[in-house]
Coordinates of C-alpha atoms in Angstrom, one line a residue:
M557 CA -22.2 -42.5 -17.8
E558 CA -18.7 -43.5 -16.7
I559 CA -16.6 -40.6 -15.6
N560 CA -12.8 -40.8 -16.0
T561 CA -11.8 -38.6 -13.1
K562 CA -8.1 -39.3 -13.4
L563 CA -8.1 -38.3 -17.0
F564 CA -9.8 -35.0 -16.3
I565 CA -7.5 -34.2 -13.4
S566 CA -4.5 -35.0 -15.6
V567 CA -5.7 -32.8 -18.4
I568 CA -6.5 -29.9 -15.9
C569 CA -3.1 -30.1 -14.3
T570 CA -1.3 -30.4 -17.7
S571 CA -3.3 -27.4 -19.0
F572 CA -2.6 -25.4 -15.8
F573 CA 1.2 -25.9 -16.0
T574 CA 1.3 -25.4 -19.7
F575 CA -0.4 -22.0 -19.5
Q576 CA 1.8 -21.1 -16.5
L577 CA 4.9 -21.9 -18.6
L578 CA 3.5 -19.8 -21.5
F579 CA 3.0 -16.8 -19.2
Y580 CA 6.3 -16.9 -17.2
F581 CA 8.7 -18.0 -20.0
V582 CA 7.5 -18.6 -23.5
S583 CA 5.6 -15.3 -24.0
Y584 CA 8.6 -13.2 -22.9
W585 CA 10.9 -14.9 -25.4
F586 CA 8.3 -15.2 -28.3
S587 CA 7.0 -11.6 -27.9
A588 CA 10.5 -10.1 -28.0
K589 CA 11.2 -12.0 -31.1
V590 CA 8.0 -11.1 -33.1
S591 CA 7.5 -7.6 -31.7
P592 CA 10.4 -5.2 -31.2
G593 CA 8.2 -2.8 -29.2
F594 CA 7.7 -5.4 -26.5
N595 CA 11.1 -4.7 -24.9
S596 CA 10.3 -1.0 -24.5
L597 CA 7.0 -1.7 -22.5
S598 CA 6.9 -1.1 -18.8
F599 CA 6.9 -4.0 -16.4
E600 CA 3.1 -3.6 -15.9
K601 CA 2.4 -3.6 -19.6
K602 CA 4.6 -6.7 -20.1
I603 CA 2.5 -8.5 -17.4
E604 CA -0.8 -7.7 -19.1
W605 CA 0.8 -8.5 -22.5
N606 CA 1.9 -11.9 -21.4
S607 CA -1.5 -12.5 -19.9
R608 CA -3.2 -11.7 -23.1
V609 CA -0.8 -13.8 -25.2
V610 CA -1.8 -16.8 -23.0
S611 CA -5.4 -15.8 -23.3
T612 CA -5.1 -15.9 -27.1
C613 CA -3.4 -19.2 -27.1
H614 CA -6.1 -20.7 -24.8
S615 CA -8.9 -19.2 -27.0
L616 CA -7.6 -20.6 -30.2
V617 CA -7.1 -24.1 -28.7
V618 CA -10.5 -24.4 -27.0
G619 CA -12.4 -22.3 -29.6
I620 CA -11.3 -24.2 -32.7
F621 CA -11.4 -27.6 -30.8
G622 CA -14.9 -26.7 -29.5
L623 CA -16.1 -25.7 -33.0
Y624 CA -14.9 -29.1 -34.3
I625 CA -16.7 -30.9 -31.5
F626 CA -19.8 -28.9 -31.9
L627 CA -20.0 -29.9 -35.6
F628 CA -18.7 -33.5 -35.6
D629 CA -18.9 -35.0 -32.1
E630 CA -21.8 -37.4 -32.2
P631 CA -22.2 -38.5 -28.6
T632 CA -22.9 -35.0 -27.4
K633 CA -25.0 -34.1 -30.4
T634 CA -27.2 -37.2 -30.0
D635 CA -27.9 -36.5 -26.3
P636 CA -27.0 -32.9 -25.3
L637 CA -28.0 -33.4 -21.6
W638 CA -26.5 -36.8 -20.9
G639 CA -24.2 -37.5 -23.8
G640 CA -21.6 -40.2 -23.3
P641 CA -17.8 -39.7 -23.0
S642 CA -16.4 -37.4 -25.7
L643 CA -13.7 -35.0 -26.7
A644 CA -15.9 -32.2 -25.3
N645 CA -14.9 -33.3 -21.7
V646 CA -11.3 -32.9 -22.6
N647 CA -11.9 -29.4 -24.1
I648 CA -13.7 -28.4 -20.9
A649 CA -10.9 -29.8 -18.8
I650 CA -8.4 -27.7 -20.8
A651 CA -10.4 -24.6 -20.3
S652 CA -10.7 -25.3 -16.5
G653 CA -6.9 -25.6 -16.2
Y654 CA -6.5 -22.2 -18.0
L655 CA -9.0 -20.6 -15.8
I656 CA -7.2 -21.7 -12.6
S657 CA -4.0 -20.6 -14.1
D658 CA -5.3 -17.2 -15.1
L659 CA -7.0 -16.7 -11.7
S660 CA -3.7 -17.4 -9.9
I661 CA -1.8 -14.9 -12.2
M662 CA -4.6 -12.3 -11.7
I663 CA -4.4 -12.6 -7.9
L664 CA -0.7 -12.5 -7.9
Y665 CA -0.5 -9.3 -10.1
W666 CA -3.8 -7.9 -8.8
K667 CA -2.7 -4.3 -8.9
V668 CA -1.7 -4.7 -12.5
I669 CA -4.3 -6.9 -14.1
G670 CA -6.9 -7.5 -11.3
D671 CA -10.5 -7.2 -12.4
K672 CA -13.5 -8.1 -10.3
F673 CA -15.6 -8.9 -13.4
F674 CA -13.0 -11.4 -14.6
I675 CA -13.0 -13.0 -11.1
I676 CA -16.8 -13.4 -11.3
H677 CA -16.5 -14.7 -14.9
H678 CA -13.8 -17.2 -14.1
C679 CA -15.5 -18.5 -10.9
A680 CA -18.9 -18.9 -12.5
S681 CA -17.3 -20.8 -15.4
L682 CA -15.2 -23.0 -13.1
Y683 CA -18.2 -23.9 -11.0
A684 CA -20.2 -24.8 -14.1
Y685 CA -17.4 -26.9 -15.6
Y686 CA -16.8 -28.7 -12.2
L687 CA -20.4 -29.8 -12.3
V688 CA -20.2 -30.9 -15.9
L689 CA -17.0 -33.0 -15.3
K690 CA -18.0 -34.3 -12.0
N691 CA -21.5 -35.5 -13.0
G692 CA -20.9 -36.1 -16.7
V693 CA -23.9 -33.9 -17.7
L694 CA -24.5 -31.0 -20.0
V695 CA -21.2 -31.6 -21.8
Y696 CA -22.7 -30.3 -25.1
I697 CA -23.8 -27.1 -23.4
G698 CA -20.4 -26.7 -21.7
N699 CA -18.6 -27.1 -25.1
Y700 CA -21.2 -24.8 -26.8
R701 CA -20.4 -22.0 -24.3
L702 CA -16.7 -22.4 -25.0
L703 CA -17.3 -21.2 -28.6
A704 CA -17.5 -17.7 -27.1
E705 CA -13.7 -17.9 -26.8
L706 CA -13.4 -17.4 -30.5
S707 CA -13.9 -13.6 -29.9
S708 CA -11.0 -13.3 -27.5
P709 CA -8.1 -13.1 -30.0
F710 CA -9.6 -10.0 -31.6
V711 CA -10.2 -8.4 -28.2
N712 CA -6.6 -9.1 -27.2
Q713 CA -5.2 -7.9 -30.6
R714 CA -6.9 -4.6 -30.1
W715 CA -5.1 -4.2 -26.8
F716 CA -1.7 -5.2 -28.4
F717 CA -2.2 -2.5 -31.0
E718 CA -2.9 0.1 -28.3
A719 CA 0.1 -1.0 -26.2
L720 CA 2.3 -0.6 -29.2
K721 CA 0.8 2.9 -29.8
Y722 CA -0.7 2.2 -33.3
P723 CA -2.6 5.2 -34.6
K724 CA -6.2 5.0 -33.3
F725 CA -7.8 4.9 -36.7
S726 CA -5.1 3.0 -38.6
K727 CA -6.3 0.3 -41.0
A728 CA -5.1 -2.6 -38.9
I729 CA -7.0 -1.3 -35.8
V730 CA -10.2 -0.5 -37.8
I731 CA -10.3 -4.0 -39.5
N732 CA -9.6 -5.8 -36.2
G733 CA -12.2 -3.7 -34.5
I734 CA -14.9 -4.5 -37.0
L735 CA -14.1 -8.2 -36.9
M736 CA -14.0 -8.1 -33.1
T737 CA -17.5 -6.6 -33.0
V738 CA -19.0 -9.1 -35.5
V739 CA -17.4 -12.2 -34.0
F740 CA -18.2 -11.1 -30.5
F741 CA -21.8 -10.6 -31.4
I742 CA -22.1 -14.0 -33.2
V743 CA -20.5 -16.2 -30.6
R744 CA -21.5 -14.3 -27.4
I745 CA -24.8 -12.6 -28.1
A746 CA -26.5 -14.2 -31.1
S747 CA -25.6 -17.6 -29.6
M748 CA -27.9 -16.9 -26.5
L749 CA -31.0 -17.4 -28.5
P750 CA -30.4 -21.1 -29.5
H751 CA -29.0 -21.8 -26.1
Y752 CA -32.0 -20.5 -24.1
G753 CA -34.3 -21.9 -26.8
F754 CA -32.8 -25.4 -26.2
M755 CA -33.1 -24.8 -22.4
Y756 CA -36.7 -24.1 -22.7
S757 CA -37.4 -27.0 -25.1
V758 CA -36.0 -29.6 -22.6
Y759 CA -37.6 -28.0 -19.5
G760 CA -39.8 -30.6 -17.8
T761 CA -38.6 -33.6 -19.9
E762 CA -37.5 -36.8 -18.2
P763 CA -33.8 -36.2 -19.0
Y764 CA -34.0 -32.7 -17.6
K765 CA -35.7 -33.9 -14.4
R766 CA -32.9 -36.4 -13.9
L767 CA -30.4 -33.6 -13.7
G768 CA -31.6 -32.6 -10.2
V769 CA -32.4 -29.2 -8.8
L770 CA -28.8 -28.2 -8.1
I771 CA -27.6 -28.8 -11.6
Q772 CA -30.7 -27.2 -13.1
L773 CA -30.3 -24.0 -11.1
S774 CA -26.6 -23.9 -11.6
W775 CA -27.1 -24.2 -15.4
V776 CA -29.4 -21.3 -15.5
I777 CA -27.7 -19.0 -13.0
S778 CA -24.1 -19.5 -14.2
C779 CA -25.3 -18.9 -17.9
V780 CA -27.2 -15.8 -16.9
V781 CA -24.3 -14.3 -14.9
L782 CA -22.0 -14.9 -17.8
D783 CA -24.4 -13.5 -20.4
V784 CA -25.1 -10.4 -18.4
M785 CA -21.4 -9.6 -18.6
N786 CA -21.3 -10.5 -22.3
V787 CA -24.1 -8.0 -22.9
M788 CA -22.2 -5.3 -20.9
W789 CA -19.0 -5.9 -22.9
M790 CA -21.0 -6.0 -26.2
I791 CA -22.4 -2.5 -25.5
K792 CA -18.9 -1.2 -24.7
I793 CA -17.5 -2.7 -28.0
S794 CA -20.4 -1.5 -30.0
K795 CA -19.9 2.1 -28.8
G796 CA -16.3 1.9 -29.8
C797 CA -17.1 0.5 -33.2
I798 CA -19.8 3.1 -33.9
K799 CA -17.2 5.8 -33.0
V800 CA -14.7 4.4 -35.4
I801 CA -17.3 4.1 -38.3
S802 CA -18.5 7.7 -37.6
H803 CA -14.9 8.9 -37.8
I804 CA -14.3 7.1 -41.1
K805 CA -17.5 8.6 -42.6
Q806 CA -16.4 12.1 -41.5
E807 CA -13.0 11.6 -43.1
K808 CA -14.5 10.5 -46.4
A809 CA -16.9 13.5 -46.3
K810 CA -13.9 15.8 -46.0

């Protein structure tokens, strides 16, 4: 298939600079307007706050865009391994620009928001997306994996509540926590079964063989690395959710 390299590079660069602008300028102004508590936060908290605002914006864009593509983009649905040019390529390029932006911010403010697991996550994702955009393959899979971003706004919102010192078992935190657990499970854990089921179903087919060993191995390894981290995060989130539900039951019993 024809690969529009110039378009992808333009989208990646535009995405990168847009998210940089959001982090360094827009988030400060917007957050101070909508949340009076923002101004009282420490410098370190403001850095992470802005990082999470950008993360939420990215998640909403690529998650909603990705869901639309997943449901309605015929080129990728017709041929998931070698589907022709589609909106999914643009979505993956947007995500790549964000990942590069977030990596640069994380490295610059390593003592504040540095996290080795996020470095692994971002690098594994970027490598996979590089292969997708460079070779024009697995675009459907790349976009499918981006649906996982639909859980990030709830994860970030939990941190915002904690930063603003909301009561631990307040209604807002409990509702967000339950939604976070459910959505995280659906888009990051339950989604594994159809993904690996599809991988198994195409194994050994002619389109699969045409991918070549490098892309075949990269597909498996990058997804396994990301999913191991997703399982680890799911366990942590589930423990927190169970703790909240147990507390609510105890309060009702009293």
